[in-house]
XYZ file of C-alpha atoms in Angstrom:
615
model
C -0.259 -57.770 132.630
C -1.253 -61.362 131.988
C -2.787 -62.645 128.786
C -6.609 -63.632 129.380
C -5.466 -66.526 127.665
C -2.811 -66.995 130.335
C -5.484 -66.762 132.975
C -7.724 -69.857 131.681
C -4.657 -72.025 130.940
C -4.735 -73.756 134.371
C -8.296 -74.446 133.537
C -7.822 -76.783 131.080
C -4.500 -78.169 131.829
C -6.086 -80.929 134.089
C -7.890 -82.079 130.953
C -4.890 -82.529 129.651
C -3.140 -84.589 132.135
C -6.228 -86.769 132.455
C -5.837 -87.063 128.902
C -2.137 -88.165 129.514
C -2.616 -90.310 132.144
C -5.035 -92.247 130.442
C -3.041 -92.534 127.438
C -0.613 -94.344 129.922
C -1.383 -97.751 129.861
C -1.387 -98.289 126.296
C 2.253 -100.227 125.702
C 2.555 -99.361 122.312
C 3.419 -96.016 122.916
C 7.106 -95.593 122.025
C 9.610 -93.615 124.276
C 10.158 -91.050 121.258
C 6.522 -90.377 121.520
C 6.244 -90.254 125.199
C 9.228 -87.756 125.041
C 7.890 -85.885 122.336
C 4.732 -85.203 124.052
C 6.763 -83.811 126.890
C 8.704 -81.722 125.549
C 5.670 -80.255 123.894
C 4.277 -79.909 127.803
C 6.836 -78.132 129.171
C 7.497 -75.781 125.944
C 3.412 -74.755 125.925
C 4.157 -73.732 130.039
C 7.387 -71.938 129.815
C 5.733 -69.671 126.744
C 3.256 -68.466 129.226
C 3.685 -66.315 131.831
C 2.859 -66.777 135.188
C -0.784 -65.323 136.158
C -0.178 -62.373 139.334
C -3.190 -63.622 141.037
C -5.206 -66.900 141.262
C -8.672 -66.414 139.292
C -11.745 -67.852 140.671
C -12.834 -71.410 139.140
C -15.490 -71.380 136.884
C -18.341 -74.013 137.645
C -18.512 -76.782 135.352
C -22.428 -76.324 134.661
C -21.281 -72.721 134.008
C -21.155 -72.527 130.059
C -17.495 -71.180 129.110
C -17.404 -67.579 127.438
C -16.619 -66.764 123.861
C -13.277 -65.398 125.187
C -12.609 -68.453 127.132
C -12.706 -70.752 124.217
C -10.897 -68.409 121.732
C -7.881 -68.073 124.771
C -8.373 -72.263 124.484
C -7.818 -73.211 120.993
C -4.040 -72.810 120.932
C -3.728 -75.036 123.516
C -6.361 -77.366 121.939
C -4.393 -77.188 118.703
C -0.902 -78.051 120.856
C -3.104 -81.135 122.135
C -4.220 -82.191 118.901
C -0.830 -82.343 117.961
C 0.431 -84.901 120.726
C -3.009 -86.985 120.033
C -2.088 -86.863 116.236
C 1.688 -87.955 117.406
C 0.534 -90.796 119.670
C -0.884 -94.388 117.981
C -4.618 -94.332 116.372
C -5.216 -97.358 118.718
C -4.897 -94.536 121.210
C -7.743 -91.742 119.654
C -10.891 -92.020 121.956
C -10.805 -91.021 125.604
C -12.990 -93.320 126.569
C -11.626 -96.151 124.720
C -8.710 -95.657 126.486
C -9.971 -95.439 130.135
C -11.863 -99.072 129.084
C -8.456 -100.348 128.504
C -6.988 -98.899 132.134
C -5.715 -103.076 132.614
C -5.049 -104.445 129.600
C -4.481 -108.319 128.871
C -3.139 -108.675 125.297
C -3.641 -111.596 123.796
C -0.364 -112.147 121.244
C 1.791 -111.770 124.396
C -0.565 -115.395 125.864
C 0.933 -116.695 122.277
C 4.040 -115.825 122.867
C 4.194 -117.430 126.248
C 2.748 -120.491 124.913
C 5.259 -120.631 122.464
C 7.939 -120.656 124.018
C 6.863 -123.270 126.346
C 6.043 -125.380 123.187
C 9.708 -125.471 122.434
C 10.562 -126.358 125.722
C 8.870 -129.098 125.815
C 10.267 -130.141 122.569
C 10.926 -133.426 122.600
C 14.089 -134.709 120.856
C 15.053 -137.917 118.540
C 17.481 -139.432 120.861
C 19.842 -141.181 118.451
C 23.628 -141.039 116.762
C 24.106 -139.917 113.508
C 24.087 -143.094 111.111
C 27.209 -145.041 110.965
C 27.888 -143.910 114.445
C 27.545 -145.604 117.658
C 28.219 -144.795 121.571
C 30.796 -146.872 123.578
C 29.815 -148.041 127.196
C 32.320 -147.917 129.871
C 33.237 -152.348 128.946
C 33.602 -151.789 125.689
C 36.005 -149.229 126.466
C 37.986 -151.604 128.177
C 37.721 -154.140 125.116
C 38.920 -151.009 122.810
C 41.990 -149.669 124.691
C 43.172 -153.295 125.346
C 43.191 -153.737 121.231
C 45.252 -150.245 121.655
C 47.558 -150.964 123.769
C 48.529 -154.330 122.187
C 49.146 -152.140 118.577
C 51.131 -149.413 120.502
C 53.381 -152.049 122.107
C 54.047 -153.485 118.711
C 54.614 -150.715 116.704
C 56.918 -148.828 119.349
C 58.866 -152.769 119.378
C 59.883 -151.991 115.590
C 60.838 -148.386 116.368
C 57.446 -146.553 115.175
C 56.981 -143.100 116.462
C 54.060 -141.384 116.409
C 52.356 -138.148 115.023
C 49.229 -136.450 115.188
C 47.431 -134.637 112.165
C 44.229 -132.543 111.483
C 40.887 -134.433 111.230
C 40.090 -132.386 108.448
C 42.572 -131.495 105.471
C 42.190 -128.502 102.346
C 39.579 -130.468 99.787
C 42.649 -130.266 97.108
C 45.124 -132.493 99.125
C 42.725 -135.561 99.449
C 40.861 -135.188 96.014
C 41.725 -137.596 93.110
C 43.519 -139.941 95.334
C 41.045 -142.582 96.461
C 40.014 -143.433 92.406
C 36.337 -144.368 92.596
C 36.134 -144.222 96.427
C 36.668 -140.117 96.401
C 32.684 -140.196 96.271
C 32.791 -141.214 99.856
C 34.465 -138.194 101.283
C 32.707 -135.795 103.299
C 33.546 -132.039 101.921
C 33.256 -129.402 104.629
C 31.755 -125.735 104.189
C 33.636 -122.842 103.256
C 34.948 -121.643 106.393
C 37.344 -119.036 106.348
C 37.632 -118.918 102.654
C 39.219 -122.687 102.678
C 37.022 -125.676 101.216
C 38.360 -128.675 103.683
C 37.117 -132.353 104.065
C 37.362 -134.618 106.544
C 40.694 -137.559 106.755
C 39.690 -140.815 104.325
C 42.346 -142.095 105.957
C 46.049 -141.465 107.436
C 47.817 -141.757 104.183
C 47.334 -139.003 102.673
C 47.517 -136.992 105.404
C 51.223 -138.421 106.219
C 52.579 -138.139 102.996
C 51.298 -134.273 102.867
C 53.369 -134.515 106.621
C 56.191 -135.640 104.320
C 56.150 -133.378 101.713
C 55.796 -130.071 104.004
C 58.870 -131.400 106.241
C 61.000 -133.741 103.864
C 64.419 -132.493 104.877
C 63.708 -132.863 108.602
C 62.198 -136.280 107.987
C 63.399 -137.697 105.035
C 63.557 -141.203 106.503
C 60.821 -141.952 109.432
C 58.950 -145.152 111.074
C 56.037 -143.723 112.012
C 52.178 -144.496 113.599
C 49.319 -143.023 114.428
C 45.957 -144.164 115.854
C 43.350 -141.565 114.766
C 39.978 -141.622 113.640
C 38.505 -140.823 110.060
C 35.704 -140.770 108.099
C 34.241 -142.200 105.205
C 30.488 -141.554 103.620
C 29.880 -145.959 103.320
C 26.483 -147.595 103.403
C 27.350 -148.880 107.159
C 27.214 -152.275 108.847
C 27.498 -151.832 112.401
C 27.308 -155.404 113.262
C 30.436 -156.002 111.048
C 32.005 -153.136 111.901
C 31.739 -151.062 109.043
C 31.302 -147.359 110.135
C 30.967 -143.963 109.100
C 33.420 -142.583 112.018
C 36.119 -144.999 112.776
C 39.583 -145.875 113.796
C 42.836 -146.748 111.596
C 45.764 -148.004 113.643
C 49.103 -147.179 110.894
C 51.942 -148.192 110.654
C 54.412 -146.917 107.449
C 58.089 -147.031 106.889
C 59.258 -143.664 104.733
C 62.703 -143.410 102.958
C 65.329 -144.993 100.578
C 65.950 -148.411 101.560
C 66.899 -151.320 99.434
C 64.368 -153.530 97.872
C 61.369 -154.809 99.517
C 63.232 -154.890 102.764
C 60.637 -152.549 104.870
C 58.264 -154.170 102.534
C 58.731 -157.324 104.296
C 59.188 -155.866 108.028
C 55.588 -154.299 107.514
C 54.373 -157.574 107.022
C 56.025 -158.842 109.870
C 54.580 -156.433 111.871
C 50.963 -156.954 111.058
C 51.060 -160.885 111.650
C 52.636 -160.088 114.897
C 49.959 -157.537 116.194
C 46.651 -160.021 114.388
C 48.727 -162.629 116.542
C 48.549 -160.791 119.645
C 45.136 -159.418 119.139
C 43.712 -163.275 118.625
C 41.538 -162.635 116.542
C 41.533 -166.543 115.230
C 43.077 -167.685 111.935
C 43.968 -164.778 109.334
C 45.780 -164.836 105.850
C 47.620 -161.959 104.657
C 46.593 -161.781 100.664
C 49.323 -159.995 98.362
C 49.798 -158.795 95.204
C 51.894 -156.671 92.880
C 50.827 -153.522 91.559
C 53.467 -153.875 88.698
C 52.395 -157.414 87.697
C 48.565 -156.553 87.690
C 49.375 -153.908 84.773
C 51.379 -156.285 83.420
C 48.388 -158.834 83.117
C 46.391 -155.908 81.896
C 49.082 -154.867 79.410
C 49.288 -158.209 77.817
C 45.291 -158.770 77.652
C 44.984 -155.983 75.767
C 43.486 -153.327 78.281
C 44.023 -149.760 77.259
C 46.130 -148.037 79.680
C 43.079 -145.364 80.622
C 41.293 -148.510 81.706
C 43.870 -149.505 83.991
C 42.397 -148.518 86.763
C 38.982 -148.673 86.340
C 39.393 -152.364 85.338
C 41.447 -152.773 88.631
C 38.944 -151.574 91.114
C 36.511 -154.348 89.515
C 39.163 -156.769 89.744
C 39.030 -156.176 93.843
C 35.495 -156.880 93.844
C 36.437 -160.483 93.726
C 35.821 -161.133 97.334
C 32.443 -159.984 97.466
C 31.196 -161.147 94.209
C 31.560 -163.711 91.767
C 33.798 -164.048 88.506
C 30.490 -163.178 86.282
C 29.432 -160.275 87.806
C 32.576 -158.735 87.925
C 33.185 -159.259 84.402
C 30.010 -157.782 83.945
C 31.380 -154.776 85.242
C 33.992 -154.331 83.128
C 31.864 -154.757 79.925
C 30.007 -151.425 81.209
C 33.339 -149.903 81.678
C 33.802 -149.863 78.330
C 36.338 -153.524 77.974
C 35.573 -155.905 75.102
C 34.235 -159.691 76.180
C 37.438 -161.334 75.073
C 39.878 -159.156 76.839
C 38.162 -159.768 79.952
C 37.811 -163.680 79.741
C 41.645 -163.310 79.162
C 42.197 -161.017 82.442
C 39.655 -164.043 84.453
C 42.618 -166.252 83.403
C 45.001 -164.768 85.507
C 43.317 -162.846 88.235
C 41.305 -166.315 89.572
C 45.140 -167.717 90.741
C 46.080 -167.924 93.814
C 49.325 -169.638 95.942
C 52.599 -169.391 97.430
C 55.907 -169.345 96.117
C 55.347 -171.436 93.852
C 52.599 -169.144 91.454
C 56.150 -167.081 90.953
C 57.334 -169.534 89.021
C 54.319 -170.721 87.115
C 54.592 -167.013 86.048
C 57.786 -166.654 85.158
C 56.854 -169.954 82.859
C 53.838 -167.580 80.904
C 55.797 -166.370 77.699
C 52.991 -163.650 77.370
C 53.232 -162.270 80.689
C 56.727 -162.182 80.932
C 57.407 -160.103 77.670
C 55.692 -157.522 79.834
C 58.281 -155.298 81.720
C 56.080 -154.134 84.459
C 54.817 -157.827 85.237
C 58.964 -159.413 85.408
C 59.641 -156.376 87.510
C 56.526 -157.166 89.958
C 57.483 -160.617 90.136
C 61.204 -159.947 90.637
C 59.982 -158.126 93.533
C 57.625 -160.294 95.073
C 60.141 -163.406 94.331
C 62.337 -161.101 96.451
C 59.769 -160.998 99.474
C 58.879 -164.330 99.917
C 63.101 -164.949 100.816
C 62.686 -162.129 103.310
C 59.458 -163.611 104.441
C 60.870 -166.789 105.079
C 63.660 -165.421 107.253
C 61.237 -163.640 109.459
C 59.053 -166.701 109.440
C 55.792 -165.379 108.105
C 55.697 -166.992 104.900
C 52.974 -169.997 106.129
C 50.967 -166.428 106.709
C 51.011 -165.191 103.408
C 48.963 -166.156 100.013
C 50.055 -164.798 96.515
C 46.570 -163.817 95.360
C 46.513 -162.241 91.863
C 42.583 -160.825 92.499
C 44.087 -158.467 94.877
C 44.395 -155.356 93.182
C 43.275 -152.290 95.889
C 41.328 -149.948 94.727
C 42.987 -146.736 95.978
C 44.955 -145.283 93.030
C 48.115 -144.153 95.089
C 49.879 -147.559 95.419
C 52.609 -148.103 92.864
C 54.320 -151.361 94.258
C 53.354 -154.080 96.876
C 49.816 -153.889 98.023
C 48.165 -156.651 100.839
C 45.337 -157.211 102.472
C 44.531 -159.730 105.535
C 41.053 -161.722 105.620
C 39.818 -164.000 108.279
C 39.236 -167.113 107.702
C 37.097 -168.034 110.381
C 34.605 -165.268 109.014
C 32.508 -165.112 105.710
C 32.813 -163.175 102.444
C 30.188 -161.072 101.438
C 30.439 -163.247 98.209
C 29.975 -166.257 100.466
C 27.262 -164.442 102.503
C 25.453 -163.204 98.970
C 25.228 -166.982 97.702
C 23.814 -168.285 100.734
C 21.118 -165.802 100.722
C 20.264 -166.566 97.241
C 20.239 -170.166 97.520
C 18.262 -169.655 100.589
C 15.844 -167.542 98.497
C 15.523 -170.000 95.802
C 14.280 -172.500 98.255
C 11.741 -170.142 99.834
C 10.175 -169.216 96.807
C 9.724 -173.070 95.654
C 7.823 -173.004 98.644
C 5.840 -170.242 97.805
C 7.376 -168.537 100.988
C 9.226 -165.793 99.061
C 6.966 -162.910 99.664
C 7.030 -163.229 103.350
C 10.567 -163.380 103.552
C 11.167 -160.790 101.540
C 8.737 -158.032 103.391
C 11.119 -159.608 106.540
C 14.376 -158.548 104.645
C 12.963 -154.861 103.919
C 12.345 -154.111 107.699
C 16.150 -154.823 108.543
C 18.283 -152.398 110.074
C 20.116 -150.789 107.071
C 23.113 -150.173 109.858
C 23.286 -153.561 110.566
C 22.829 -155.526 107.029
C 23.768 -158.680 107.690
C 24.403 -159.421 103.796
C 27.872 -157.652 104.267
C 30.830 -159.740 105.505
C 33.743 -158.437 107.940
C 35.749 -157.714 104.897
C 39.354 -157.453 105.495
C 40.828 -156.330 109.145
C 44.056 -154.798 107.857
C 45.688 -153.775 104.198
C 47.792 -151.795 103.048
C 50.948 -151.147 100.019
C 54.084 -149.510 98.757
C 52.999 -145.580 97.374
C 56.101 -144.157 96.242
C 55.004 -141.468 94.046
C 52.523 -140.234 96.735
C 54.603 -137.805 98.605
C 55.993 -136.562 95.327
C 52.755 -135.496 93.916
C 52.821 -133.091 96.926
C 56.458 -131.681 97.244
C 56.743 -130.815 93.532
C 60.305 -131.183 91.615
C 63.821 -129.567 92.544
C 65.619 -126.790 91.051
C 66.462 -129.874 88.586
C 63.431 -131.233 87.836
C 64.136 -133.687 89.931
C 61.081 -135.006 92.073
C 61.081 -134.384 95.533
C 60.089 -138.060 95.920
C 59.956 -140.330 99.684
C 59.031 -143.826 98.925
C 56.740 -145.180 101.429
C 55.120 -148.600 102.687
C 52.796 -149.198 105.156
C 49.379 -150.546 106.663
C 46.420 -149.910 108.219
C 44.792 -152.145 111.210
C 41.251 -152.072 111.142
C 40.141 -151.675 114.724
C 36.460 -151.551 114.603
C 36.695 -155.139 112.795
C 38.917 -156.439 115.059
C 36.626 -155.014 118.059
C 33.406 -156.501 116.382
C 35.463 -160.108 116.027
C 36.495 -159.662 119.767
C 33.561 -158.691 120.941
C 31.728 -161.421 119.573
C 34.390 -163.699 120.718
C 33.654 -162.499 124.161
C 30.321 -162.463 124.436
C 28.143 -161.998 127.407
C 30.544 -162.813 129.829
C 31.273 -159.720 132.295
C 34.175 -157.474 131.559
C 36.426 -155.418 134.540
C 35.404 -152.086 132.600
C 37.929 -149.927 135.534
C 41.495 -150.396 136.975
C 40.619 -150.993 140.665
C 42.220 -153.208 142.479
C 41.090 -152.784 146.265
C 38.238 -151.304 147.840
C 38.584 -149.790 151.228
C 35.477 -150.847 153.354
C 34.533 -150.480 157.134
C 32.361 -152.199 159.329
C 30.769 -150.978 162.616
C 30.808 -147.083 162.679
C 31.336 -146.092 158.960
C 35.043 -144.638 159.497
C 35.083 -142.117 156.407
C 38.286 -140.689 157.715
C 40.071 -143.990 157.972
C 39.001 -145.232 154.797
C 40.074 -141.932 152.838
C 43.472 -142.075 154.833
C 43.792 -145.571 153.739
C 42.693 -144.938 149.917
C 45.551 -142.099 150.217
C 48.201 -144.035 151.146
C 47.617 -146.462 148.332
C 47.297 -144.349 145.722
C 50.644 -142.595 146.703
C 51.995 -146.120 146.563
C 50.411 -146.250 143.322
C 48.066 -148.854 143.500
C 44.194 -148.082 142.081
C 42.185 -147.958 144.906
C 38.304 -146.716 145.826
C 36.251 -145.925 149.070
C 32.445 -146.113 149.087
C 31.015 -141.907 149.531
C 28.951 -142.400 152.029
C 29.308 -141.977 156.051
C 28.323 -144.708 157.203
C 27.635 -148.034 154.549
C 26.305 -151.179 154.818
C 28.757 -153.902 155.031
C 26.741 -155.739 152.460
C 26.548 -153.098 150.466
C 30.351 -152.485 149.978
C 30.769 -156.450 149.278
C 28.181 -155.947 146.198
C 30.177 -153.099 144.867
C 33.459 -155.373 144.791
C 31.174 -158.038 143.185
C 29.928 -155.804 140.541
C 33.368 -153.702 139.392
C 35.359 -157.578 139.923
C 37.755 -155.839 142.284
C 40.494 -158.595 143.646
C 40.829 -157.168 147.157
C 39.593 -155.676 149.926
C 40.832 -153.319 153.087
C 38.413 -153.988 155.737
C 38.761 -151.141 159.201
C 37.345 -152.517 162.201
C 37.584 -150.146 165.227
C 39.523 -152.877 167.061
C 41.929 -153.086 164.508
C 42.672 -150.133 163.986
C 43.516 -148.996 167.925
C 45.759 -152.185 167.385
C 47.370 -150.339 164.459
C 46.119 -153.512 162.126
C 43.973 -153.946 159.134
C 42.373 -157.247 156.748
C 43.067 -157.430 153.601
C 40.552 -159.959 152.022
C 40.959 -161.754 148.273
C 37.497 -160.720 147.105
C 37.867 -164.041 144.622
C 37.893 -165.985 147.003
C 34.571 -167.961 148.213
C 35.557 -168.815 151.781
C 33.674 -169.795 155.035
C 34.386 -168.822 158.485
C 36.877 -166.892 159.903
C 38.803 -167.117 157.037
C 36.035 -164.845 155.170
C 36.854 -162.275 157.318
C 40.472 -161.729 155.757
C 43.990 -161.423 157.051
C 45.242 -159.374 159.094
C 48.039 -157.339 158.750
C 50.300 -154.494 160.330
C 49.339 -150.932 158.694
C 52.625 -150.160 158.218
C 52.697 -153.003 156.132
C 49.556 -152.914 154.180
C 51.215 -151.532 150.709
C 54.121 -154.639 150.791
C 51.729 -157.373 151.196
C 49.044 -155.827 148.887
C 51.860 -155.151 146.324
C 53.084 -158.818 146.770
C 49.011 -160.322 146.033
C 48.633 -157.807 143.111
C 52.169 -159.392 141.132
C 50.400 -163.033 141.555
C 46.933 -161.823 140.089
């Protein structure tokens, strides 16, 4: 027999479904709840039995029995339960059924949000001390390539390629005061890396790691690096640049790839014409030998020598200012201005060789043996006119041991020269009472483009025969795993900034077409492709307009604009003849002339092969 608590339970479980149901809406309710509350459901109706007959439905003005409510309050309690399980935003019935269509607000917020950052609006700009190419100075760039390739692969160079980064412990401590300009990398992988300085380094660590399958090599490599320098874009002073190398590795007898290297780097600032250039050189050797005889201590070597290479960019008093803060007494220092303000050819050798201080001095006769050595090398490769003896050279990287040079143009200004004109010009202004206005103008300058800075020197480079060492270590022996080096370094993104100055505003051919297959009358897409095919398999850079059907006018422009030479012009006529023009685009003709040439198709390729050698 059924349970009279059995017989009301389908009395109430519609309150409990409207109860459900109206919990339904609210989105906060979590799946673990919703399933809870099911489970609950479904355990409360398989516990009862089902009733043998259907009872008759109580009215609802009908007040419900003692027995009634007593049979209700489990299932009251088991309801309690699921409310108590559910959210309090959830509690009150009515409540809920007033929130049937809910709008929240936070998910209006989030919407708007996210459109915010879509309509974010960016700083459109490189990082400083970088700068975008456009399609002609592309052209301007790979020309200056091309012309260093083809000289470096004349002496024999071959290349290599190395990372743009390198472990933080192969470039640090070998740049002397310039190591502050490297940019150090992240962890990543447990390795602390920084970017290239240069290719140096990176070569001699080449070197070191495959000595015995290289131990003599003429190598280059064009590759870009990075250095953390106040820029000067206008000079070409950058953040992200190229360096075009060139360095001669192995035993060889004295200052005999020395003197090659040399060679090489008049030849390629000869081809490049970039105007009149001097190569500056120096001896490592001799400059400690001046600094050994003045009385510098041998910890101050170096120091001492990267002021001495300040001498281009400022003058003799400011520079021996800087060594008195690095620690060097007065006197030595007016001693060392003796020497390092000299300058010449040949014939500075033997004024030196005349100094009976500087020649007691081991290190300075063996730099002058060696550079009295060059110049008779220099002279047989006919270079000398090309070269000054400049004892102010010193280079401040702290890997050269022998040789070091530099080359300067002449046509430019030095930052020192730049530096004095502004100040003169600033003395003048402010005896006019003009100084304040010109200086608020100096302040808003471009700090990428400070005009204060000169070109500097375009190439340099040196002998670094201990470099390769310091990475390979010793032999069984003790014996250091040593490959003497010389090389250098071609500036590129001077030379571009000289060139590109040089050239100005006049147009530049920025692609390597050389005809342009047109149409007039009916458009003649297939023709022209057909034609454009055939020329390219013959070699020969060709293009077609992409459109159906294009105005003759229109194609002309295009020929105008990329300075294409010549022209394939399909006619209908021509063509059933089996003929086409060929037009010189250069050429500013009148009448039929203008129309072009024309020309069996099946000789098309000769005769535009024959006006393409002539060009």
């Amino acid at each position: 027999m059924p349970t009279r608590a059995a017989k009301f339970l389908p009395l109430l479980l519609p309150t409990i479904r409207s109860a459900r149901l109206a919990a339904l809406p609210l989105r906060r309710l979590t799946t673990t709840t919703i399933n809870t509350t099911t489970t609950t459901t479904m355990s409360a109706k398989k516990s009862a039995p089902a009733p043998t007959t259907k009872p008759a439905p109580t009215p609802a003005s009908t007040p419900a029995p003692a027995a009634t409510k007593a049979a209700a309050a489990p299932v009251a309690a088991a309801a309690s339960a699921q409310a108590a399980a559910a959210p309090a935003t959830a509690a009150p019935v009515a409540a809920r059924n007033a929130a049937a269509t809910p709008a929240p607000a936070p998910e209006k917020k989030e919407r708007k949000s996210k459109k915010d950052k879509d309509d974010k609006k960016f700083t459109l700009k490189t990082p400083k001390g970088t700068t975008d190419f456009t399609p002609a100075d592309m052209a301007l760039r790979d020309s200056i390539f091309a012309t260093i390739t083809r000289v470096f692969q004349k002496h024999g160079g071959v290349t290599i390629d190395t990372p743009v980064f390198e472990l933080k412990e192969i470039l640090s401590g070998k740049y002397g005061e310039d190591s502050k300009l490297i940019y150090d990398l992240q962890d990543q992988g447990g390795e602390l890396c920084s970017l290239r300085y240069d290719l140096t380094v990176p070569f001699a660590r080449f070197l070191a790691m495959n000595g015995k399958q290289y131990p003599a090599m003429k190598r280059y490599q064009i590759a870009k690096v990075y250095r953390r320098d106040q820029p000067a874009m206008t000079k070409g002073r950058r953040r992200e640049f190229y360096q075009c190398d060139f360095d001669i590795a192995g035993q060889y007898d004295d200052m005999v790839p020395d003197a090659e290297i040399l060679a090489i780097l008049v030849e390629v600032l000869t081809e490049l014409d970039v105007g009149r250039f001097l190569i500056k050189l120096n001896h490592r050797a001799l400059l400690d030998g001046v600094f050994e005889v003045c009385g510098v201590p041998t910890d101050l070597f170096r120091p001492i020598s990267s002021a001495v290479d300040k001498m281009d960019k400022m003058p003799w008093a400011e520079v021996k200012a800087e060594m008195l803060q690095k620690g060097l007494d007065a006197a030595i220092a007016d001693r060392i201005g003796t020497y390092v303000q000299r300058k010449g050819s040949k014939e500075l050798v033997a004024q030196l060789r005349e100094d009976a201080d500087l020649i007691k001095s081991e290190r300075a006769k063996a730099g002058l043996n060696d550079v009295e050595l060059l110049f008779t090398y220099l002279d047989v490769l006919g270079v000398t006119d090309k070269i000054s003896f400049d004892l102010s050279l010193a280079r401040g990287l702290d890997y050269y041991t022998g040789l070091i040079y530099e080359a300067i143009l002449l046509d430019e200004l030095t930052t020192a020269q730049i530096l004095a004109a502004k100040a003169d010009k600033e003395k003048a202004l402010a005896a006019s009472g003009k100084a304040k206005k010109a200086s608020a103008a100096a302040t808003s300058d471009d700090a990428d483009n400070d005009e204060s800075v000169g070109i500097g020197s375009i190439a340099a480079g040196g002998r670094y025969d201990e470099l390769v060492g310091m990475f390979a270590g010793t032999t069984k022996k003790g014996v250091a795993n040593k490959i003497p080096c010389v090389g250098v370094s071609v500036g590129v993104e001077r030379v571009f900034s000289v060139l590109q100055k040089k050239r100005g505003a006049a147009p530049v051919k920025a692609n390597a077409t050389q005809v342009y297959v047109m149409a007039v009358g009916d458009g003649l897409l297939p023709e022209r492709m057909a034609v454009a095919k055939q020329l390219w398999e013959a070699g020969i850079p060709a293009e077609f307009m992409y459109k159906a059907k294009p105005k003759l006018q229109a194609q002309f422009n295009v020929c105008d604009k990329e300075q294409i030479p010549l022209a394939v012009i399909l006619g209908p006529d021509e063509l059933a003849q089996g003929l086409v023009k060929i037009k010189d685009m250069r050429a500013k003709v009148e009448g039929e002339a203008s129309a072009g040439v024309a020309v069996k198709r099946d000789e098309m390729v000769a005769e535009i092969t024959k006006r393409l050698a002539v060009l």
